[in-house]
Short mmCIF file of N, CA and C in Angstrom, two decimals:
data_model
loop_
_atom_site.label_atom_id
_atom_site.label_comp_id
_atom_site.label_asym_id
_atom_site.label_seq_id
_atom_site.Cartn_x
_atom_site.Cartn_y
_atom_site.Cartn_z
N MET A 8 3.28 -2.35 37.98
CA MET A 8 2.67 -1.09 37.62
C MET A 8 3.76 -0.05 37.42
N ILE A 9 3.61 0.79 36.40
CA ILE A 9 4.62 1.80 36.09
C ILE A 9 4.44 2.98 37.03
N GLN A 10 5.56 3.41 37.57
CA GLN A 10 5.51 4.59 38.43
C GLN A 10 5.33 5.83 37.56
N PRO A 11 4.67 6.87 38.05
CA PRO A 11 4.36 8.02 37.20
C PRO A 11 5.59 8.73 36.66
N ASN A 12 6.70 8.74 37.36
CA ASN A 12 7.88 9.46 36.89
C ASN A 12 8.94 8.54 36.31
N ALA A 13 8.63 7.25 36.19
CA ALA A 13 9.61 6.31 35.67
C ALA A 13 9.54 6.28 34.15
N VAL A 14 10.69 6.26 33.51
CA VAL A 14 10.78 6.20 32.06
C VAL A 14 11.26 4.81 31.68
N PRO A 15 10.58 4.12 30.74
CA PRO A 15 11.05 2.79 30.34
C PRO A 15 12.46 2.85 29.78
N SER A 16 13.22 1.80 30.00
CA SER A 16 14.63 1.79 29.59
C SER A 16 14.78 1.67 28.08
N CYS A 17 13.74 1.25 27.36
CA CYS A 17 13.85 1.09 25.91
C CYS A 17 13.75 2.43 25.19
N ILE A 18 13.31 3.49 25.87
CA ILE A 18 13.18 4.81 25.25
C ILE A 18 14.36 5.66 25.66
N PRO A 19 15.11 6.23 24.69
CA PRO A 19 16.26 7.06 25.07
C PRO A 19 15.82 8.28 25.87
N ALA A 20 16.65 8.67 26.82
CA ALA A 20 16.30 9.77 27.71
C ALA A 20 16.27 11.10 26.97
N SER A 21 16.96 11.20 25.84
CA SER A 21 17.02 12.47 25.12
C SER A 21 15.81 12.70 24.22
N SER A 22 14.96 11.69 24.05
CA SER A 22 13.83 11.85 23.14
C SER A 22 12.69 12.61 23.81
N GLY A 23 11.84 13.18 22.99
CA GLY A 23 10.68 13.91 23.51
C GLY A 23 9.68 13.00 24.17
N VAL A 24 9.66 11.74 23.75
CA VAL A 24 8.74 10.78 24.35
C VAL A 24 9.12 10.53 25.80
N ALA A 25 10.42 10.43 26.05
CA ALA A 25 10.88 10.17 27.41
C ALA A 25 10.54 11.33 28.33
N SER A 26 10.71 12.55 27.84
CA SER A 26 10.39 13.71 28.68
C SER A 26 8.89 13.80 28.93
N ALA A 27 8.08 13.46 27.94
CA ALA A 27 6.63 13.49 28.14
C ALA A 27 6.20 12.42 29.12
N LEU A 28 6.86 11.26 29.06
CA LEU A 28 6.54 10.20 30.01
C LEU A 28 6.95 10.59 31.42
N ALA A 29 8.09 11.25 31.54
CA ALA A 29 8.57 11.65 32.85
C ALA A 29 7.65 12.68 33.49
N GLN A 30 7.02 13.50 32.66
CA GLN A 30 6.09 14.50 33.19
C GLN A 30 4.75 13.88 33.54
N GLY A 31 4.51 12.68 33.07
CA GLY A 31 3.26 12.00 33.37
C GLY A 31 2.13 12.41 32.43
N SER A 32 2.46 13.00 31.32
CA SER A 32 1.46 13.46 30.36
C SER A 32 1.13 12.33 29.40
N THR A 33 0.00 11.70 29.60
CA THR A 33 -0.42 10.64 28.69
C THR A 33 -1.41 11.15 27.66
N ALA A 34 -1.95 12.36 27.85
CA ALA A 34 -2.89 12.90 26.88
C ALA A 34 -2.19 13.24 25.57
N THR A 35 -0.91 13.58 25.64
CA THR A 35 -0.19 13.92 24.42
C THR A 35 0.38 12.69 23.73
N LEU A 36 0.29 11.53 24.35
CA LEU A 36 0.86 10.31 23.78
C LEU A 36 -0.21 9.23 23.62
N PRO A 37 -1.14 9.42 22.69
CA PRO A 37 -2.18 8.39 22.53
C PRO A 37 -1.66 7.11 21.89
N PHE A 38 -0.49 7.17 21.24
CA PHE A 38 0.01 5.99 20.55
C PHE A 38 0.67 4.99 21.49
N LEU A 39 0.79 5.31 22.77
CA LEU A 39 1.42 4.38 23.70
C LEU A 39 0.40 3.53 24.46
N THR A 40 -0.86 3.63 24.10
CA THR A 40 -1.87 2.82 24.77
C THR A 40 -1.81 1.40 24.23
N PRO A 41 -2.25 0.42 24.99
CA PRO A 41 -2.20 -0.97 24.51
C PRO A 41 -3.09 -1.23 23.31
N PHE A 42 -4.14 -0.42 23.13
CA PHE A 42 -5.09 -0.66 22.05
C PHE A 42 -4.89 0.29 20.88
N SER A 43 -3.75 0.96 20.81
CA SER A 43 -3.55 1.93 19.74
C SER A 43 -3.47 1.25 18.37
N GLY A 44 -3.00 0.02 18.32
CA GLY A 44 -2.93 -0.69 17.05
C GLY A 44 -4.30 -1.00 16.49
N ALA A 45 -5.28 -1.24 17.38
CA ALA A 45 -6.62 -1.57 16.92
C ALA A 45 -7.34 -0.34 16.39
N SER A 46 -6.96 0.85 16.86
CA SER A 46 -7.67 2.04 16.43
C SER A 46 -7.09 2.61 15.14
N GLN A 47 -5.90 2.16 14.74
CA GLN A 47 -5.33 2.66 13.50
C GLN A 47 -6.01 2.01 12.31
N ARG A 48 -6.17 2.78 11.27
CA ARG A 48 -6.83 2.27 10.08
C ARG A 48 -5.79 1.63 9.17
N ARG A 49 -6.05 0.45 8.74
CA ARG A 49 -5.13 -0.26 7.87
C ARG A 49 -5.65 -0.19 6.44
N TYR A 50 -4.76 0.11 5.50
CA TYR A 50 -5.13 0.18 4.10
C TYR A 50 -4.72 -1.11 3.41
N VAL A 51 -5.65 -1.69 2.70
CA VAL A 51 -5.40 -2.93 2.01
C VAL A 51 -5.10 -2.60 0.55
N ARG A 52 -4.01 -3.15 0.05
CA ARG A 52 -3.64 -2.90 -1.34
C ARG A 52 -3.95 -4.12 -2.18
N GLY A 53 -4.17 -3.88 -3.45
CA GLY A 53 -4.34 -4.97 -4.39
C GLY A 53 -5.76 -5.48 -4.51
N ILE A 54 -6.74 -4.66 -4.16
CA ILE A 54 -8.12 -5.13 -4.26
C ILE A 54 -8.86 -4.42 -5.38
N ASP A 55 -8.14 -3.66 -6.23
CA ASP A 55 -8.81 -2.87 -7.24
C ASP A 55 -8.99 -3.62 -8.56
N TYR A 56 -8.48 -4.82 -8.72
CA TYR A 56 -8.68 -5.59 -9.95
C TYR A 56 -9.85 -6.55 -9.75
N GLN A 57 -10.94 -6.25 -10.41
CA GLN A 57 -12.11 -7.12 -10.39
C GLN A 57 -12.24 -7.72 -11.78
N PRO A 58 -11.85 -8.97 -11.98
CA PRO A 58 -11.73 -9.51 -13.32
C PRO A 58 -13.06 -9.65 -14.06
N SER A 59 -13.03 -9.28 -15.32
CA SER A 59 -14.16 -9.46 -16.22
C SER A 59 -13.59 -9.74 -17.60
N VAL A 60 -13.90 -10.90 -18.15
CA VAL A 60 -13.33 -11.30 -19.44
C VAL A 60 -13.78 -10.35 -20.54
N ARG A 61 -15.02 -9.94 -20.51
CA ARG A 61 -15.55 -9.06 -21.55
C ARG A 61 -14.82 -7.71 -21.57
N LYS A 62 -14.65 -7.11 -20.39
CA LYS A 62 -13.95 -5.82 -20.33
C LYS A 62 -12.48 -5.98 -20.72
N ARG A 63 -11.87 -7.08 -20.31
CA ARG A 63 -10.47 -7.30 -20.65
C ARG A 63 -10.29 -7.44 -22.16
N LYS A 64 -11.17 -8.19 -22.80
CA LYS A 64 -11.08 -8.38 -24.25
C LYS A 64 -11.34 -7.07 -24.99
N ARG A 65 -12.28 -6.27 -24.46
CA ARG A 65 -12.59 -4.99 -25.11
C ARG A 65 -11.42 -4.03 -25.11
N SER A 66 -10.67 -4.02 -24.02
CA SER A 66 -9.58 -3.05 -23.92
C SER A 66 -8.23 -3.62 -24.33
N LEU A 67 -8.01 -4.91 -24.14
CA LEU A 67 -6.69 -5.50 -24.36
C LEU A 67 -6.68 -6.59 -25.43
N GLY A 68 -7.83 -6.85 -26.06
CA GLY A 68 -7.91 -7.93 -27.03
C GLY A 68 -7.30 -7.58 -28.37
N PHE A 69 -7.25 -8.57 -29.25
CA PHE A 69 -6.62 -8.40 -30.55
C PHE A 69 -7.36 -7.38 -31.40
N LEU A 70 -8.67 -7.43 -31.42
CA LEU A 70 -9.44 -6.48 -32.23
C LEU A 70 -9.27 -5.06 -31.73
N ALA A 71 -9.25 -4.89 -30.42
CA ALA A 71 -9.05 -3.56 -29.85
C ALA A 71 -7.65 -3.04 -30.18
N ARG A 72 -6.66 -3.91 -30.15
CA ARG A 72 -5.30 -3.49 -30.48
C ARG A 72 -5.17 -3.15 -31.96
N SER A 73 -5.84 -3.91 -32.81
CA SER A 73 -5.69 -3.67 -34.24
C SER A 73 -6.48 -2.45 -34.72
N ARG A 74 -7.38 -1.92 -33.92
CA ARG A 74 -8.17 -0.75 -34.32
C ARG A 74 -7.38 0.56 -34.22
N SER A 75 -6.51 0.66 -33.22
CA SER A 75 -5.81 1.93 -33.01
C SER A 75 -4.36 1.83 -33.50
N ARG A 76 -3.78 3.00 -33.75
CA ARG A 76 -2.40 3.04 -34.24
C ARG A 76 -1.42 2.54 -33.18
N THR A 77 -1.63 2.97 -31.94
CA THR A 77 -0.74 2.52 -30.87
C THR A 77 -0.92 1.03 -30.59
N GLY A 78 -2.15 0.55 -30.76
CA GLY A 78 -2.39 -0.88 -30.57
C GLY A 78 -1.67 -1.71 -31.62
N ARG A 79 -1.66 -1.21 -32.86
CA ARG A 79 -0.93 -1.92 -33.91
C ARG A 79 0.57 -1.92 -33.64
N LYS A 80 1.06 -0.83 -33.04
CA LYS A 80 2.48 -0.79 -32.66
C LYS A 80 2.78 -1.85 -31.60
N ILE A 81 1.86 -2.02 -30.66
CA ILE A 81 2.04 -3.03 -29.61
C ILE A 81 2.07 -4.42 -30.22
N LEU A 82 1.14 -4.69 -31.16
CA LEU A 82 1.10 -5.99 -31.81
C LEU A 82 2.40 -6.24 -32.59
N LYS A 83 2.89 -5.21 -33.27
CA LYS A 83 4.13 -5.36 -34.04
C LYS A 83 5.32 -5.64 -33.13
N ARG A 84 5.40 -4.89 -32.02
CA ARG A 84 6.50 -5.11 -31.07
C ARG A 84 6.49 -6.52 -30.51
N ARG A 85 5.30 -6.98 -30.14
CA ARG A 85 5.21 -8.31 -29.54
C ARG A 85 5.50 -9.40 -30.57
N THR A 86 5.13 -9.15 -31.83
CA THR A 86 5.43 -10.12 -32.88
C THR A 86 6.94 -10.19 -33.12
N LEU A 87 7.58 -9.03 -33.20
CA LEU A 87 9.03 -9.00 -33.42
C LEU A 87 9.80 -9.61 -32.26
N LYS A 88 9.27 -9.46 -31.07
CA LYS A 88 9.94 -10.02 -29.91
C LYS A 88 9.77 -11.54 -29.84
N GLY A 89 8.76 -12.04 -30.55
CA GLY A 89 8.54 -13.49 -30.58
C GLY A 89 7.58 -13.98 -29.52
N ARG A 90 6.70 -13.11 -29.08
CA ARG A 90 5.72 -13.51 -28.06
C ARG A 90 4.79 -14.57 -28.63
N TRP A 91 4.50 -15.57 -27.82
CA TRP A 91 3.59 -16.63 -28.23
C TRP A 91 2.16 -16.11 -28.24
N PHE A 92 1.82 -15.30 -27.25
CA PHE A 92 0.49 -14.69 -27.17
C PHE A 92 0.64 -13.20 -27.41
N LEU A 93 -0.04 -12.68 -28.44
CA LEU A 93 0.07 -11.26 -28.74
C LEU A 93 -0.82 -10.42 -27.84
N THR A 94 -2.02 -10.92 -27.59
CA THR A 94 -2.98 -10.18 -26.77
C THR A 94 -3.77 -11.15 -25.91
N HIS A 95 -4.69 -10.59 -25.15
CA HIS A 95 -5.58 -11.42 -24.32
C HIS A 95 -6.70 -11.99 -25.15
#
């Protein structure tokens, strides 16, 4: 069991955490509880792509590219570069 005025050796004595621990103030240090990791919210990345062939073809397909001026530029660039597949 940790004594109320004991500071763990892994925390430098000059840090504010060490002084708060030495004072016995645990209300100001909620992140030192054993369950603090469970209460933090984790953000998951990479879940925003929901594939749909119809939507992909509408926005990135050959006909969509050939309709607009910038799309024709993309087709021309990919042709000059020698891409095997110009669009989706």
